[in-house]
């Protein structure tokens, strides 16, 4: 019901304000600029230091990989709370297979396979039992995936992945001044952006998110698309697990905790409504870099992570309320 | 065959289906208990274990009733664990600095702080027209962060608390721990309110069809704000229960509790789409979660596999729920054809 009423609101807004998407991104861009200015004025000599900046960005890139598939899932009007557990399980498998076989390639393959299978399980559950809310199913599979990892690892960690130099350089290595992981991230952003906005598949995703029934009657394989997107999310969890291992070199059962909510937060801030059918990937990217720079900039002046979370949370709530406030002001003017 | 269909047709009313769902859940629970009792060699159903169970899960149970109300209006609140931590921490700090000298005042203040948090969340959702999941996601960050800010990441330890306050969670009345009394009383209140008051019926109306409820003259915003405020107050109450039980207040307490609470509601047959579910179901759901969590170690399953099993059980519960519902719908259709 909540999603339904959310969608009606989105509709009214779209008609009254015109091209909301453009406006949303311009608001976001203003926030992005504001964050940069605040950060710069807080630490003028350190903030625009290229190597600092890039290292600060790199911190958030691993969990940022989840933003792409999450954008797709939210666009469909679904939600996936299991990505954290999935990354954790995939990373666990990577560590175990590597330690057992001594081959990092085999480990990566196993991790990506695990992630994909977990995503497929989510997709199958949701498309076979269409009555079920995605939130419930993925909440349960999140507990399940992380639980399996916890069952395997107990309170120990699987380690040693950073012994392989090239694997470690996935996170730490750089080409010139720029980290490999940033390049990969940007390439992925372009690919996912093109799929979302320039392909038939992307248009179909928008259609499904806007109105599932109408999309079905228009001949779109709604359940097929949902299955593909959830499996893709699982695949990306496997990829994220690889970078996670490259970054930390060891995996415990609390790995990747909270990735799901971070990714959802970025997407929503970027204008991708959880009600589905609305939003752009560039918007999500602006939001991602805004939050990443905010974390980096405030970290420079030794503001604690918890306070940064308060700011991010407040930013999320306030930004999401902007359209409502705009509507109110407009109504007020009309009355006058 | 025809006889069977006829009886089914008679029982096709929504109330009947709902009631049978709770009975089936109860059967599953009894079966679970019998198996556990048998496998654990009779160590499960002892007064000691039951009392411990009630004390440990009282705060989860209390939160479940708040979440029930929120889910019934078609909302969701994933910020309750943060509200719990914030109000528990704030009231404990007031106690630490000597502003609160009566244990009941601690409970009251904690509840009021939670009420304030819930009120703000309700206003943002109702007046700001923010989707509940997004608003409460934001407040999860904000309120948890504020907990760290006010406490400066420090603990309030048991020797800084009132002895009477920490003793409260250990004492019992008529053989039932005080903490269990709290959730039993709350259960009765929620049950009565949902069934026999105008407010309760309005909650169902908003959850089943918000547009229709609006047209029939229900002030939806008011109901939403009220429900989120009540939920916040309950989370605040749970905060005091939590700090009393564990005799310390930490900034990261009860992290992730919202997931257990939502799971309890879902097992109890509460729909996330709103308008479906009741207090009895929620109670059974939270008892099931508590029994599962407690019993696995008793029947010799490694503690580390408990979470995985919990996930499987939630999945099974919701899948079975769907299959039963489908079967019911089909039978009802068959009945109509004849």
XYZ file of C-alpha atoms in Angstrom:
674
model
C 0.000 0.000 0.000
C 2.766 2.323 0.918
C 4.437 1.815 -2.425
C 1.147 2.357 -4.173
C 0.454 5.685 -2.555
C 4.074 6.629 -3.122
C 3.625 6.059 -6.800
C 0.517 8.218 -7.031
C 2.411 11.048 -5.441
C 5.219 10.593 -7.932
C 2.662 10.806 -10.728
C 1.091 14.034 -9.605
C 4.504 15.534 -9.176
C 5.631 14.495 -12.619
C 2.660 16.199 -14.191
C 2.819 19.370 -12.187
C 6.502 20.091 -12.094
C 7.382 18.875 -15.540
C 10.697 17.189 -15.968
C 11.365 16.145 -12.394
C 14.381 14.081 -13.281
C 16.288 17.084 -14.457
C 15.331 19.036 -11.394
C 16.239 16.224 -9.070
C 19.674 15.972 -10.556
C 20.185 19.716 -10.451
C 19.289 19.719 -6.731
C 21.690 16.856 -6.245
C 24.409 18.622 -8.128
C 23.960 21.698 -5.937
C 24.315 19.484 -2.868
C 27.393 17.923 -4.440
C 28.934 21.376 -4.949
C 27.945 22.433 -1.439
C 29.615 19.363 0.022
C 32.791 20.156 -1.886
C 32.795 23.787 -0.785
C 32.188 22.872 2.860
C 34.887 20.232 2.727
C 37.319 22.625 1.085
C 36.707 25.380 3.607
C 37.144 22.887 6.456
C 40.565 21.755 5.291
C 41.732 23.998 2.434
C 45.280 22.684 2.222
C 44.425 18.979 2.285
C 41.115 18.521 0.505
C 42.103 18.886 -3.152
C 45.270 16.866 -2.757
C 44.871 14.343 -5.603
C 46.360 11.299 -3.917
C 44.422 11.937 -0.695
C 41.241 12.456 -2.629
C 41.641 9.280 -4.632
C 42.529 7.245 -1.576
C 39.492 8.652 0.223
C 37.252 7.745 -2.702
C 38.706 4.243 -2.888
C 37.445 3.489 0.627
C 33.843 3.583 -0.525
C 34.244 1.945 -3.934
C 33.963 -1.671 -2.755
C 30.515 -1.245 -1.241
C 29.723 1.129 -4.110
C 29.766 -1.760 -6.597
C 26.433 -2.823 -5.083
C 24.827 0.478 -6.102
C 24.525 -0.592 -9.773
C 22.430 -3.745 -9.339
C 20.532 -2.109 -6.474
C 19.549 0.697 -8.855
C 18.096 -1.893 -11.242
C 16.257 -3.708 -8.466
C 14.749 -0.532 -7.018
C 13.800 0.540 -10.528
C 11.718 -2.637 -10.807
C 9.940 -1.672 -7.583
C 11.669 -4.502 -5.740
C 14.232 -4.386 -2.978
C 17.164 -6.628 -2.093
C 18.261 -6.715 1.540
C 20.382 -9.832 1.038
C 23.360 -8.277 -0.775
C 25.380 -7.875 2.429
C 24.936 -11.527 3.349
C 25.604 -12.568 -0.227
C 28.901 -10.630 -0.418
C 29.894 -12.134 2.925
C 29.168 -15.698 1.807
C 30.875 -15.233 -1.574
C 33.957 -13.751 0.081
C 34.011 -16.657 2.534
C 33.892 -19.126 -0.348
C 36.686 -17.242 -2.131
C 38.909 -17.495 0.926
C 38.140 -21.152 1.562
C 38.623 -22.252 -2.053
C 41.839 -20.273 -2.330
C 43.227 -21.743 0.865
C 42.202 -25.260 -0.157
C 43.404 -25.163 -3.754
C 46.093 -22.500 -3.726
C 44.658 -20.969 -6.902
C 43.187 -17.487 -6.624
C 41.507 -17.917 -10.017
C 39.569 -20.878 -8.720
C 38.655 -18.831 -5.666
C 37.339 -15.936 -7.749
C 35.396 -18.317 -9.957
C 33.854 -20.007 -6.926
C 32.976 -16.649 -5.357
C 31.277 -15.328 -8.478
C 29.444 -18.642 -8.903
C 28.288 -18.543 -5.271
C 27.082 -14.978 -5.597
C 25.231 -15.744 -8.809
C 23.562 -18.830 -7.352
C 22.480 -16.862 -4.267
C 21.021 -14.179 -6.522
C 19.299 -16.839 -8.596
C 17.762 -18.318 -5.431
C 16.373 -14.885 -4.527
C 15.028 -14.490 -8.042
C 13.466 -17.948 -8.157
C 11.790 -17.504 -4.767
C 10.379 -14.135 -5.793
C 9.182 -15.191 -9.231
C 7.737 -18.540 -8.100
C 5.974 -16.969 -5.116
C 4.928 -13.654 -6.604
C 2.677 -12.965 -3.607
C 5.685 -12.607 -1.344
C 7.107 -9.192 -0.579
C 10.738 -8.943 -1.779
C 11.615 -7.343 1.531
C 10.598 -10.449 3.489
C 12.280 -12.943 1.177
C 15.576 -11.076 0.920
C 15.519 -10.327 4.629
C 15.339 -14.075 5.242
C 17.979 -14.948 2.634
C 20.255 -12.275 4.097
C 20.055 -14.038 7.448
C 20.511 -17.366 5.667
C 23.570 -16.407 3.551
C 25.343 -14.691 6.411
C 24.293 -17.581 8.639
C 25.928 -20.130 6.312
C 29.105 -18.081 6.356
C 28.909 -17.925 10.152
C 28.316 -21.663 10.306
C 31.370 -22.368 8.135
C 33.733 -19.867 9.722
C 32.539 -19.866 13.317
C 34.445 -17.121 15.065
C 37.557 -17.577 12.944
C 38.591 -15.803 9.753
C 39.773 -17.112 6.422
C 42.956 -15.300 5.439
C 45.904 -15.041 3.124
C 44.338 -13.691 -0.053
C 46.671 -10.702 -0.147
C 49.661 -13.018 -0.634
C 48.877 -12.978 -4.352
C 50.302 -9.711 -5.629
C 48.118 -9.097 -8.642
C 45.020 -9.926 -6.622
C 45.993 -7.434 -3.935
C 46.581 -4.806 -6.612
C 42.932 -5.075 -7.646
C 42.355 -2.743 -4.737
C 45.765 -1.225 -4.027
C 47.306 -1.084 -7.510
C 47.164 1.978 -9.744
C 47.542 2.959 -13.343
C 49.427 6.253 -13.268
C 47.722 8.093 -10.429
C 44.393 6.350 -10.660
C 43.499 3.159 -8.858
C 42.432 0.154 -10.948
C 39.315 -0.195 -8.852
C 38.212 3.347 -9.711
C 38.670 2.647 -13.430
C 36.691 -0.587 -13.132
C 34.011 1.247 -11.175
C 33.665 3.948 -13.822
C 33.574 1.384 -16.643
C 30.844 -0.517 -14.789
C 28.962 2.758 -14.269
C 29.016 3.411 -18.023
C 27.922 -0.137 -18.852
C 25.088 -0.175 -16.328
C 24.072 3.339 -17.354
C 23.888 2.359 -21.016
C 21.896 -0.787 -20.228
C 19.489 1.202 -18.074
C 18.897 4.119 -20.414
C 19.804 3.027 -23.937
C 18.590 -0.548 -24.364
C 15.252 -2.260 -24.807
C 15.945 -4.170 -21.601
C 16.350 -0.882 -19.756
C 13.073 0.504 -21.102
C 11.374 -2.729 -20.117
C 12.716 -2.348 -16.582
C 11.193 1.139 -16.388
C 7.896 -0.253 -17.689
C 7.842 -3.045 -15.111
C 8.642 -0.620 -12.317
C 5.992 1.850 -13.417
C 3.179 -0.674 -13.666
C 3.733 -4.430 -13.488
C 0.322 -5.381 -14.825
C 0.429 -2.975 -17.742
C 3.916 -4.192 -18.609
C 2.688 -7.775 -18.569
C -0.216 -6.972 -20.890
C 2.203 -5.148 -23.173
C 3.977 -8.460 -23.660
C 6.950 -7.913 -21.392
C 8.154 -10.985 -19.538
C 7.915 -9.354 -16.118
C 9.007 -12.366 -14.092
C 11.834 -13.131 -16.520
C 13.203 -9.613 -16.121
C 12.975 -9.799 -12.349
C 14.779 -13.149 -12.372
C 17.547 -11.769 -14.595
C 18.010 -8.647 -12.480
C 18.150 -10.533 -9.180
C 20.644 -13.003 -10.654
C 22.690 -10.083 -11.966
C 22.663 -8.601 -8.472
C 24.005 -11.906 -7.178
C 26.738 -11.873 -9.821
C 27.741 -8.352 -8.791
C 27.841 -9.503 -5.162
C 30.407 -12.110 -6.247
C 32.457 -9.392 -7.962
C 32.177 -7.172 -4.884
C 33.318 -10.076 -2.731
C 36.465 -10.297 -4.884
C 37.308 -6.634 -4.260
C 36.443 -7.024 -0.599
C 38.981 -9.843 -0.279
C 41.584 -7.806 -2.179
C 40.999 -4.926 0.224
C 40.976 -6.747 3.557
C 42.789 -10.012 2.820
C 40.661 -11.797 5.404
C 36.988 -12.554 5.807
C 34.943 -12.954 8.963
C 31.236 -13.658 9.212
C 30.486 -9.972 9.845
C 31.978 -8.967 6.469
C 30.058 -6.492 4.331
C 27.544 -5.757 7.080
C 25.167 -2.930 6.148
C 26.108 -2.858 2.442
C 22.440 -3.252 1.505
C 21.278 -0.189 3.393
C 24.224 1.921 2.205
C 23.444 1.052 -1.410
C 19.722 1.739 -0.975
C 20.550 5.059 0.676
C 22.718 6.105 -2.289
C 20.084 5.060 -4.832
C 17.246 6.859 -3.052
C 19.307 9.994 -2.590
C 20.070 9.718 -6.301
C 16.378 9.903 -7.117
C 15.627 6.221 -7.698
C 12.345 5.755 -5.886
C 11.816 2.531 -3.966
C 8.325 2.586 -5.458
C 9.864 1.740 -8.825
C 9.870 3.117 -12.350
C 11.646 6.346 -11.576
C 15.254 7.495 -11.469
C 18.485 7.614 -13.412
C 21.872 6.010 -12.995
C 23.761 9.319 -13.380
C 21.651 10.599 -10.468
C 22.705 7.625 -8.361
C 26.329 8.246 -9.329
C 26.184 11.907 -8.277
C 24.679 10.782 -4.974
C 27.369 8.148 -4.597
C 30.219 10.600 -5.087
C 28.501 13.179 -2.872
C 28.372 10.711 0.008
C 31.873 9.403 -0.705
C 33.344 12.922 -0.703
C 31.331 13.870 2.366
C 32.786 10.899 4.231
C 36.290 11.689 3.007
C 36.114 15.429 3.684
C 34.650 15.129 7.167
C 37.084 12.327 7.911
C 39.934 14.745 7.128
C 38.864 17.029 9.978
C 38.485 14.052 12.326
C 34.728 13.978 12.513
C 33.683 10.538 13.715
C 32.007 8.077 11.377
C 28.906 8.011 13.547
C 28.395 11.770 13.216
C 28.899 11.473 9.466
C 26.105 8.866 9.525
C 23.837 11.380 11.268
C 24.576 13.886 8.503
C 23.976 11.320 5.740
C 20.713 10.214 7.348
C 19.531 13.806 7.720
C 20.553 14.560 4.131
C 18.531 11.564 2.943
C 15.375 12.531 4.835
C 15.575 16.222 3.952
C 16.345 15.678 0.260
C 13.502 13.196 -0.126
C 11.114 15.767 1.379
C 12.094 18.505 -1.110
C 9.411 17.648 -3.731
C 6.693 17.698 -1.042
C 7.864 21.082 0.177
C 7.938 22.372 -3.404
C 4.359 21.197 -3.873
C 3.302 22.899 -0.647
C 4.861 26.197 -1.703
C 3.180 25.954 -5.074
C -0.229 25.277 -3.509
C 0.314 28.192 -1.146
C 1.012 30.505 -4.075
C -2.045 29.358 -5.985
C -4.211 30.052 -2.933
C -2.869 33.595 -2.718
C -16.395 -34.388 -1.851
C -19.406 -32.145 -2.054
C -19.791 -32.190 1.691
C -16.209 -31.097 2.092
C -16.647 -28.304 -0.391
C -19.750 -27.113 1.349
C -18.025 -26.884 4.689
C -15.175 -25.081 3.013
C -17.573 -22.660 1.477
C -19.014 -21.933 4.872
C -15.577 -21.450 6.321
C -14.490 -19.257 3.466
C -14.923 -16.096 5.468
C -11.789 -14.131 6.098
C -12.064 -14.520 9.849
C -12.166 -18.277 9.577
C -9.091 -18.376 7.370
C -7.194 -16.120 9.718
C -8.169 -18.125 12.729
C -7.165 -21.387 11.089
C -3.820 -19.846 10.187
C -3.101 -19.130 13.818
C -4.171 -22.603 14.808
C -1.818 -24.123 12.239
C 1.017 -21.945 13.547
C 0.174 -23.078 17.056
C 0.289 -26.710 15.893
C 3.698 -26.185 14.306
C 4.881 -24.597 17.532
C 3.597 -27.451 19.676
C 5.230 -29.947 17.315
C 8.472 -27.980 17.518
C 8.299 -27.999 21.299
C 7.634 -31.734 21.452
C 10.588 -32.465 19.164
C 12.853 -30.167 21.152
C 11.708 -31.636 24.448
C 12.386 -35.141 23.116
C 15.755 -34.355 21.490
C 17.041 -32.326 24.412
C 16.233 -35.123 26.837
C 13.646 -33.140 28.747
C 15.844 -30.140 29.503
C 13.755 -27.638 27.562
C 10.498 -27.384 29.461
C 11.838 -26.528 32.845
C 10.686 -23.432 34.735
C 14.243 -22.103 34.677
C 14.564 -22.236 30.892
C 11.122 -20.780 30.311
C 11.772 -17.898 32.712
C 15.103 -17.207 31.049
C 13.432 -17.307 27.651
C 10.795 -14.819 28.768
C 13.408 -12.470 30.215
C 15.700 -12.607 27.200
C 13.048 -12.110 24.558
C 10.678 -9.777 26.403
C 12.089 -6.748 24.597
C 11.779 -8.441 21.189
C 8.174 -9.323 22.006
C 7.391 -5.760 23.023
C 8.915 -4.423 19.816
C 6.893 -6.939 17.816
C 3.607 -5.407 18.958
C 4.763 -1.957 17.892
C 5.905 -3.295 14.536
C 2.559 -5.098 14.175
C 0.711 -1.778 14.302
C 3.102 -0.209 11.781
C 2.853 -3.146 9.378
C -0.945 -3.111 9.703
C -1.160 0.408 8.279
C 1.075 -0.736 5.416
C 4.192 0.944 6.753
C 7.468 -0.384 8.055
C 9.929 0.863 10.638
C 13.544 -0.267 10.452
C 14.696 2.403 12.898
C 13.287 0.784 16.072
C 16.603 -0.709 17.162
C 18.164 2.754 16.924
C 15.286 4.307 18.869
C 15.686 1.562 21.473
C 19.395 2.325 21.820
C 18.890 6.097 21.920
C 16.152 6.126 24.553
C 17.862 3.394 26.578
C 21.129 5.311 26.473
C 19.574 8.701 27.213
C 17.573 7.448 30.196
C 20.569 5.514 31.517
C 22.714 8.623 31.286
C 20.101 10.646 33.148
C 20.238 7.948 35.815
C 24.034 7.957 35.785
C 24.132 11.699 36.436
C 21.563 11.409 39.207
C 18.605 13.109 37.517
C 16.471 10.005 37.801
C 16.294 8.311 41.164
C 13.240 6.131 40.734
C 13.423 3.050 38.467
C 9.884 3.650 37.223
C 10.833 7.177 36.206
C 13.612 5.646 34.083
C 11.069 3.499 32.287
C 8.753 6.465 31.861
C 11.436 8.833 30.571
C 12.784 6.207 28.183
C 9.262 5.648 26.820
C 8.744 9.392 26.403
C 12.047 9.811 24.540
C 11.021 6.961 22.246
C 7.639 8.633 21.780
C 9.417 11.801 20.663
C 11.512 9.896 18.118
C 8.425 8.098 16.837
C 6.496 11.347 16.580
C 9.185 12.933 14.403
C 9.311 9.837 12.175
C 5.518 9.838 11.921
C 5.464 13.515 10.959
C 8.106 13.000 8.260
C 6.194 10.039 6.815
C 2.687 11.528 7.031
C 3.300 15.213 6.399
C 6.563 14.976 4.449
C 5.109 12.191 2.278
C 8.294 10.143 2.459
C 8.043 6.388 1.915
C 8.268 4.630 5.313
C 11.240 2.463 4.376
C 13.261 5.479 3.225
C 12.328 7.694 6.154
C 13.097 5.028 8.728
C 16.311 4.101 6.916
C 17.395 7.718 7.317
C 16.351 7.812 10.952
C 18.153 4.554 11.586
C 21.398 6.352 10.732
C 20.439 9.590 12.494
C 19.179 8.149 15.773
C 21.943 5.552 16.071
C 24.511 8.256 15.331
C 22.982 10.539 17.959
C 23.277 7.688 20.462
C 27.029 7.672 19.899
C 27.112 11.473 20.073
C 25.296 11.829 23.413
C 27.227 8.972 25.010
C 30.550 9.946 23.401
C 30.878 6.202 22.568
C 31.113 5.353 26.268
C 29.170 2.761 28.245
C 26.925 3.238 31.206
C 27.916 0.300 33.392
C 25.828 -1.489 35.992
C 27.447 0.181 39.013
C 26.401 3.560 37.632
C 22.772 2.435 37.471
C 20.235 2.315 40.271
C 20.375 -1.109 41.942
C 16.572 -1.183 41.952
C 16.576 -0.643 38.184
C 18.857 -3.561 37.338
C 17.096 -5.701 39.941
C 13.760 -5.044 38.220
C 14.535 -7.416 35.342
C 15.448 -10.227 37.764
C 12.381 -9.985 39.994
C 9.091 -11.639 39.330
C 5.480 -11.397 40.407
C 3.352 -14.559 40.812
C 6.252 -16.547 39.409
C 6.327 -14.564 36.160
C 9.202 -12.105 35.614
C 8.275 -8.432 35.533
C 9.652 -8.168 31.984
C 7.232 -10.868 30.870
C 4.385 -9.038 32.619
C 5.158 -5.960 30.547
C 4.793 -7.790 27.268
C 1.752 -9.742 28.420
C -0.025 -6.539 29.447
C 0.990 -4.871 26.204
C -0.275 -7.905 24.276
C -3.689 -7.665 25.938
C -3.870 -3.904 25.292
C -2.929 -4.269 21.613
C -5.342 -7.173 21.204
C -8.227 -5.191 22.721
C -7.411 -1.981 20.874
C -7.176 -3.697 17.494
C -10.353 -5.704 17.958
C -12.755 -3.494 19.808
C -11.844 0.147 19.442
C -12.516 2.632 16.687
C -8.807 3.397 16.470
C -8.028 -0.290 15.940
C -10.547 -0.650 13.153
C -9.237 2.532 11.544
C -5.737 1.031 11.531
C -7.055 -1.942 9.543
C -8.983 0.358 7.243
C -5.933 2.472 6.421
C -3.830 -0.637 5.830
C -6.347 -2.436 3.630
C -7.132 0.484 1.365
C -5.836 3.927 2.176
C -7.824 5.675 -0.562
C -11.091 4.109 0.558
C -10.317 4.934 4.185
C -9.688 8.535 3.234
C -12.945 8.807 1.332
C -14.846 7.296 4.238
C -13.628 10.130 6.413
C -10.653 8.678 8.259
C -7.847 11.136 8.863
C -5.029 8.992 7.479
C -2.237 11.350 8.494
C -3.459 11.365 12.072
C -3.569 7.555 12.209
C -0.092 7.280 10.708
C 1.432 9.794 13.121
C -0.281 8.086 16.058
C 0.886 4.624 15.032
C 4.504 5.648 14.486
C 4.451 7.547 17.801
C 3.111 4.493 19.618
C 5.735 2.360 17.935
C 8.431 4.812 19.031
C 7.104 4.793 22.598
C 7.168 0.998 22.601
C 10.750 1.037 21.309
C 11.603 3.459 24.133
C 10.008 1.128 26.670
C 12.012 -1.740 25.159
C 15.126 0.420 25.563
C 14.606 0.613 29.324
C 13.850 -3.126 29.432
C 17.043 -3.855 27.508
C 19.287 -1.734 29.713
C 17.663 -3.171 32.827
C 18.102 -6.738 31.585
C 21.740 -6.395 30.521
C 22.585 -3.921 33.319
C 24.532 -1.715 30.937
C 23.860 0.753 28.139
C 26.044 0.675 25.040
C 25.728 2.689 21.870
C 25.614 -0.383 19.634
C 22.991 -2.263 21.636
C 20.279 -4.272 19.867
C 21.799 -3.627 16.429
C 19.794 -5.570 13.864
C 16.908 -6.285 16.260
C 14.460 -4.853 13.700
C 15.127 -7.833 11.435
C 14.180 -10.337 14.156
C 11.076 -8.313 14.898
C 9.956 -8.149 11.264
C 10.661 -11.876 10.957
C 8.509 -12.571 14.025
C 5.634 -10.591 12.508
C 5.960 -12.343 9.151
C 5.993 -15.803 10.759
C 2.917 -14.710 12.691
C 1.061 -14.089 9.440
C 1.269 -10.287 9.373
C 1.331 -9.071 5.786
C 3.813 -6.400 4.726
C 1.176 -4.995 2.390
C -0.896 -3.870 5.340
C -4.317 -4.677 6.726
C -3.639 -8.304 7.502
C -2.522 -9.807 10.783
C -3.370 -9.643 14.461
C -1.897 -9.590 17.938
C -2.282 -13.340 18.541
C -0.319 -14.103 15.375
C 2.408 -11.657 16.316
C 2.664 -13.206 19.789
C 2.934 -16.710 18.328
C 5.506 -15.460 15.827
C 7.774 -13.979 18.445
C 7.440 -17.045 20.684
C 8.410 -19.229 17.712
C 11.490 -17.080 17.042
C 12.429 -17.202 20.722
C 12.000 -20.973 20.953
C 14.043 -21.549 17.808
C 16.848 -19.290 18.980
C 16.956 -20.825 22.440
C 16.423 -24.468 21.586
C 18.998 -25.047 18.856
C 21.830 -25.235 21.340
C 19.782 -27.575 23.525
C 19.225 -30.072 20.715
C 22.923 -30.094 19.890
C 23.051 -27.845 16.835
C 26.213 -25.766 16.697
C 25.506 -22.202 17.802
C 27.153 -20.850 14.653
C 24.542 -22.488 12.412
C 21.615 -20.918 14.259
C 21.331 -17.866 12.034
C 21.309 -19.953 8.851
C 18.575 -22.155 10.267
C 16.591 -19.101 11.316
C 16.731 -17.854 7.730
C 15.511 -21.204 6.407
C 12.666 -21.285 8.924
C 11.470 -17.790 7.994
C 11.568 -18.724 4.296
C 9.648 -21.946 4.952
C 7.084 -20.117 7.077
C 6.320 -17.537 4.402
C 6.365 -20.093 1.569
C 3.969 -22.411 3.408
C 1.800 -19.412 4.156
C 1.553 -18.627 0.442
C 0.832 -22.242 -0.508
C -1.928 -22.507 2.093
C -3.417 -19.228 0.901
C -3.323 -20.372 -2.734
C -4.973 -23.644 -1.810
C -7.671 -21.820 0.154
C -8.354 -19.454 -2.737
C -8.618 -22.362 -5.154
C -11.012 -24.251 -2.907
C -13.147 -21.157 -2.462
C -13.299 -20.745 -6.245
C -14.272 -24.400 -6.646
C -17.008 -23.910 -4.092
C -18.382 -20.984 -6.048
C -18.534 -22.956 -9.302
C -20.897 -25.468 -7.697
